Amino acid sequence: MFNLLLYFFLGQERFGNMTRVYYKEAVGAFVVFDISRGSTFEAVLKWKSDLDSKVHLPSGGPIAAVLLANKCDQKKEGSQIPAQMDQFCKEHGFTGWFETSAKDNINIEEAARFLVENILMNQQSFPNEDNDGDRIRLHEKALPAESKSQCC
Amino acid sequence: MADSLPTEFDVIIIGTGLPESILAAACARSGQRVLHVDSRSYYGGNWASFTFSGLLSWLKECEQDSEAGDKSTAAWQNLIQDTEEAIALRGKDDTIRHVEVFCYASEDTGDSAEEIDALQKNPSLVASSTLTKPLDAACLSEETHSDSTSPEMPAKDTPQHDGEILPEVTDREETEVKEKDCGEKTCIHTVSDGAKDENKPVVEDNAGQPKRNRITYSQIVKEGRRFNIDLVSKLLYSQGSLIDLLIKSNVSRYAEFKNVTRILAFREGKVEQVPCSRADVFNSKELTMVEKRMLMKFLTFCLDYEQHPGEYQDFTQRPFSEYLKTQKLTPNLQHFILHSIAMTEPSCLTVDGLKATKHFLQCLGRYGNTPFLFPLYGQGEIPQCFCRMCAVFGGIYCLRHRVQCLVVDKESGRCEAVIDHFGQRISAKYFIVEDSYLSEDTCAGVQYEQISRAVLITDQSVLKADSDQQITMLTVPPAEPGARAVRVAELCSSTMTCMKDTYLVHLTCSSASTAREDLEPVVQELFTPYAETEIDEGDPPKPRLLWALYFNMRDSSGVSRSSYHGLPSNVYVCSGPDCGLGNEHAVKLAETLFQQIFPGEDFCPPPPNPEDIIFDGDDKQPEAPGTNTLIVAKLESSEGSQNLDSPGQHLQN
């Protein structure tokens, strides 16, 4: 029924922030950390807060965000899922979380489905994009045939 | 990250200003493998925009750049072959000079003592390093506090100060700042009442005027994220090459715009509205009936002036201003047309003036009542929009990534590779370098122009209207023959460039001297410094100036490639910002370079439907970090051409 266009920003913005432009039109997000590297979990909240500061739904609320604990194929000594992930997600506005392995294709589709369901739920609650009246989106504007303010 | 960056590309672009970013998008779109780097931690170079604290950081960097010499380290000696030689690139930027900051807004007595002390200790001219530090520290602590609050919400109301006890405002003379010749250094002047902190009640204005809220410096700092302050002040012509490119390439979806709501003129010491549309002319209370007819007649003629050469052919070698005198137009109409509509240089010839007037008129009504649009969040968004397009088509981005040198093959004279600050050698076929990265040696023969810039934070508009949410373009004609016209853009808070109850005002002119010398006279005509007494001067009272920044920016737009020394044939140069109002120069430059490098290729054609640029969902994701990958995951099979542009239409159950 539809395509999901995913943008990946991997490791390139080390300092935990993206430009507003890169977030434009986003309706959902995966925030991914690597269970074998604890530092990547520490960055999760910075990313979430960066995301929420720069993009939101037309209604003003945050976009759906799902947390992925990736590389679960590498579960071994020293790698761990932080305790109380459910609580963590609730506290910090993540819609949910999954243990995933992109490499072994574990839970990827499930996570995507879950995110998409939440995106759609947001769409249904607020189906119309708000327009504060005088913001112009060039790609939506047809070439005006006639305008009374035109001089001559 | 650097060790996993690919070491071979088709095109390497150094600098993320507007022409470079458009070119990057065009290259990636046409299938080239693009590496796009910038030595800064932000996009846009001299086209960037900053939050308030970001701007203060930028000022600090400018100061550091001007102090440090351009040390070139020959760290690449063992990285190049005997058959190769290196062309060093610049370590420190040299494009910003004569930076001066004036802070007029006072401090709240309730604020942290450190901040106030800093100002008290240094009421007169201060070496910037000592003053910036305490301010920055305050900035950062304020900033992080506001960062941790909820997602970007509409700006809160500034607190009311009615009845509150505020420090007495001292007289102007006492806070007069002694100036010494700043030379190249950054000067920060504090013109505030920080030195005298007596708590006295404010004199109430009993004339029935509403008391103006006091905005303090710490409020500006606290609300600093609401500011998006452009280094370059431009507008988009509604019929112009940038708008056309944005729409054609679909990059327009990455930004939103607002209409410039009014065009103003400055005549005989007063700010007046310029009627440009038919409705404006008819409704104008300032023009007589006769004038209205005159203006309409002339503008109608301008719209297709080429069809009536007899009307102007006697004046083709004469200035447009002279021609206007013969055209049955009263002096104020001539002023409007020359300075606020055509907006050409005084020496401009008749045909160019007519052409400019026609362009202005053709732009009316496409989106609104004036010819211009302004991007929400500021001009600094536009280069980023093109960077995003480049990334979507596989371009790789690295900020904070400095290139030390170009590696040139001695025999062929062509550039083969670059060496970055990690010592990594990266090869490519074509190289695009923004002017500010080129070394002093390379630029030894180059003559640069300069742009004088001022950025002001004010508390009211230059011309009061029913709504305070106006986006205004004002041209101040040259003060005397030979001087420069000054272009003023006043932005309200709904442009998302300044906090509520303030305006962000940009002034621009081509430099005759330092920015302050060029622009301060205009600033003084239009605004009154905040530190002055409560009694409002003038009728109507002038808006108050809370904070001002002046700087000169290099204008490399007029430099021809041949002026640069020793550039290999496959190294191309992008200029920095030009002084013009529109973005025509940047777009034209990008397009010209693209056609030189890839003749016959389509320049930024619209992207295909997302379906058509799919990587199969079963492909392994690239492991290399630092790679932007576009992956379309098909959850269900789809029919017809649908994309995520209007998801609301796809709710099929």
Coordinates of C-alpha atoms in Angstrom, one line a residue, chain B residues 376-587:
Chain B
L376 CA 11.6 29.9 7.4
Y377 CA 14.5 29.6 9.8
G378 CA 16.6 31.8 7.5
Q379 CA 18.8 31.7 4.4
G380 CA 21.2 29.3 6.1
E381 CA 18.6 26.5 5.4
I382 CA 19.0 26.7 1.7
P383 CA 22.5 25.2 1.3
Q384 CA 21.5 22.4 3.7
C385 CA 18.5 21.6 1.5
F386 CA 20.8 20.9 -1.4
C387 CA 23.2 19.0 0.8
R388 CA 20.3 16.8 1.7
M389 CA 19.5 16.2 -1.9
C390 CA 23.1 15.3 -2.5
A391 CA 23.0 12.8 0.4
V392 CA 19.8 11.3 -0.8
F393 CA 21.7 10.4 -4.1
G394 CA 24.6 8.9 -2.3
G395 CA 26.8 11.9 -1.4
I396 CA 28.9 11.5 1.7
Y397 CA 29.1 14.3 4.2
C398 CA 31.9 15.1 6.6
L399 CA 31.8 18.1 8.7
R400 CA 34.8 19.1 10.9
H401 CA 36.9 17.6 8.1
R402 CA 39.8 19.7 7.0
V403 CA 41.7 19.1 3.8
Q404 CA 45.4 19.9 4.1
C405 CA 46.4 19.9 0.5
L406 CA 45.7 19.0 -3.1
V407 CA 47.9 16.4 -4.6
V408 CA 49.0 17.2 -8.2
D409 CA 50.7 15.0 -10.7
K410 CA 53.7 16.9 -11.9
E411 CA 53.6 15.5 -15.4
S412 CA 49.9 15.9 -16.3
G413 CA 49.4 18.9 -14.1
R414 CA 46.1 17.4 -12.9
C415 CA 45.0 17.0 -9.4
E416 CA 44.8 13.4 -8.3
A417 CA 43.8 13.5 -4.7
V418 CA 43.5 15.4 -1.5
I419 CA 45.1 14.7 1.9
D420 CA 42.9 15.3 4.8
H421 CA 43.8 16.3 8.4
F422 CA 43.9 12.7 9.4
G423 CA 46.6 12.1 6.8
Q424 CA 44.2 10.2 4.7
R425 CA 44.7 10.3 1.0
I426 CA 41.4 10.5 -1.0
S427 CA 41.4 10.4 -4.7
A428 CA 38.9 11.8 -7.2
K429 CA 38.6 13.0 -10.8
Y430 CA 37.3 16.5 -10.1
F431 CA 37.7 18.9 -7.2
I432 CA 35.7 21.9 -6.3
V433 CA 37.1 24.3 -3.7
E434 CA 35.4 27.2 -2.2
D435 CA 37.5 30.4 -2.4
S436 CA 38.1 30.8 1.4
Y437 CA 40.0 27.5 1.5
L438 CA 42.6 28.5 -1.0
S439 CA 46.0 29.5 0.3
E440 CA 47.4 33.0 0.3
D441 CA 49.8 31.9 -2.4
T442 CA 47.1 30.7 -4.6
C443 CA 45.1 33.9 -4.1
A444 CA 48.1 36.3 -4.3
G445 CA 46.9 37.9 -7.5
V446 CA 43.3 38.2 -6.5
Q447 CA 41.5 41.4 -5.8
Y448 CA 38.5 41.0 -3.5
E449 CA 35.5 43.2 -2.9
Q450 CA 34.0 43.3 0.5
I451 CA 30.4 43.2 1.8
S452 CA 29.5 45.3 4.9
R453 CA 27.1 43.6 7.1
A454 CA 25.2 44.5 10.3
V455 CA 22.9 42.3 12.4
L456 CA 20.6 44.0 14.9
I457 CA 18.2 42.8 17.5
T458 CA 15.5 45.4 18.0
D459 CA 12.3 45.6 20.0
Q460 CA 9.9 47.2 17.5
S461 CA 9.4 47.5 13.8
V462 CA 10.7 50.5 11.8
L463 CA 7.2 51.1 10.7
K464 CA 4.3 50.2 12.9
A465 CA 1.3 48.4 11.3
D466 CA -1.8 46.6 12.3
S467 CA 0.1 43.4 12.6
D468 CA 3.5 43.2 14.1
Q469 CA 4.4 40.1 12.1
Q470 CA 5.8 41.9 9.0
I471 CA 8.7 40.9 6.9
T472 CA 10.1 44.1 5.5
M473 CA 12.5 45.0 2.8
L474 CA 13.8 48.6 3.0
T475 CA 16.3 50.3 0.7
V476 CA 18.1 53.4 2.0
P477 CA 19.5 55.3 -0.9
P478 CA 23.1 56.4 -0.9
A479 CA 23.6 59.3 1.6
E480 CA 25.7 61.2 -1.0
P481 CA 26.8 60.7 -4.5
G482 CA 29.4 57.9 -4.7
A483 CA 28.2 56.3 -1.5
R484 CA 26.4 52.9 -1.4
A485 CA 22.7 52.2 -1.1
V486 CA 22.0 50.2 2.0
R487 CA 19.6 47.3 1.9
V488 CA 17.7 46.5 5.1
A489 CA 15.7 43.4 5.9
E490 CA 13.6 43.4 9.0
L491 CA 12.4 39.9 10.1
C492 CA 9.6 39.3 12.6
S493 CA 9.5 36.4 15.0
S494 CA 7.3 34.2 12.8
T495 CA 10.1 33.8 10.4
M496 CA 11.6 31.7 13.1
T497 CA 14.7 33.8 13.2
C498 CA 14.3 35.7 16.4
M499 CA 12.5 35.5 19.7
K500 CA 9.0 36.8 20.3
D501 CA 8.7 40.6 20.7
T502 CA 11.9 41.2 18.9
Y503 CA 13.0 41.8 15.3
L504 CA 16.1 40.6 13.6
V505 CA 17.4 43.3 11.2
H506 CA 20.0 42.7 8.6
L507 CA 21.8 45.5 6.8
T508 CA 23.9 45.0 3.7
C509 CA 25.9 47.1 1.4
S510 CA 29.0 46.8 -0.7
S511 CA 31.9 48.0 1.4
A512 CA 33.4 51.4 1.1
S513 CA 35.0 51.1 4.5
T514 CA 34.5 49.0 7.7
A515 CA 31.0 47.7 8.2
R516 CA 30.4 50.0 11.1
E517 CA 31.5 53.1 9.2
D518 CA 29.4 52.1 6.3
L519 CA 26.3 51.1 8.2
E520 CA 26.1 52.8 11.6
P521 CA 24.8 56.1 10.1
V522 CA 21.8 54.2 8.8
V523 CA 21.4 52.3 12.1
Q524 CA 21.3 55.6 13.9
E525 CA 18.7 57.1 11.6
L526 CA 16.4 54.1 12.1
F527 CA 17.0 53.1 15.7
T528 CA 17.7 54.4 19.1
P529 CA 20.0 52.6 21.5
Y530 CA 18.3 50.7 24.3
A531 CA 20.4 52.3 27.0
E532 CA 18.8 55.7 26.5
T533 CA 16.2 57.1 28.8
E534 CA 12.6 55.8 28.9
I535 CA 11.3 59.0 27.3
D536 CA 10.7 58.0 23.7
E537 CA 12.3 60.2 21.2
G538 CA 10.5 61.3 18.1
D539 CA 7.0 60.9 17.0
P540 CA 6.5 58.1 16.4
P541 CA 9.3 56.8 18.7
K542 CA 12.1 54.9 17.0
P543 CA 12.4 51.2 17.7
R544 CA 15.1 50.4 20.2
L545 CA 18.4 48.6 19.5
L546 CA 19.2 45.8 21.9
W547 CA 22.3 44.3 20.3
A548 CA 24.3 45.0 17.2
L549 CA 27.0 43.2 15.3
Y550 CA 29.0 44.7 12.4
F551 CA 31.4 42.8 10.2
N552 CA 32.9 42.8 6.7
M553 CA 32.7 39.7 4.6
R554 CA 34.9 38.9 1.7
D555 CA 33.1 39.0 -1.7
S556 CA 34.9 36.7 -4.0
S557 CA 32.0 36.5 -6.5
G558 CA 33.6 38.8 -9.1
V559 CA 36.9 36.9 -9.2
S560 CA 37.7 35.2 -12.4
R561 CA 39.3 31.7 -12.3
S562 CA 42.4 33.0 -14.1
S563 CA 43.3 35.2 -11.2
Y564 CA 44.1 32.2 -9.0
H565 CA 47.7 31.0 -9.3
G566 CA 48.6 27.5 -10.1
L567 CA 45.3 25.7 -10.1
P568 CA 45.2 22.4 -12.0
S569 CA 42.7 22.2 -14.8
N570 CA 40.4 19.8 -12.9
V571 CA 40.2 22.0 -9.8
Y572 CA 37.3 24.4 -9.9
V573 CA 36.6 27.4 -7.6
C574 CA 33.3 28.4 -6.0
S575 CA 33.0 31.9 -4.7
G576 CA 31.6 33.0 -1.4
P577 CA 28.4 35.0 -1.1
D578 CA 27.9 38.0 -3.4
C579 CA 26.3 41.3 -2.4
G580 CA 23.2 41.0 -4.5
L581 CA 19.7 40.7 -3.1
G582 CA 18.8 37.4 -4.9
N583 CA 20.7 34.2 -5.3
E584 CA 21.1 34.4 -9.0
H585 CA 24.8 34.4 -8.9
A586 CA 25.2 31.3 -6.8
V587 CA 22.8 29.3 -9.0

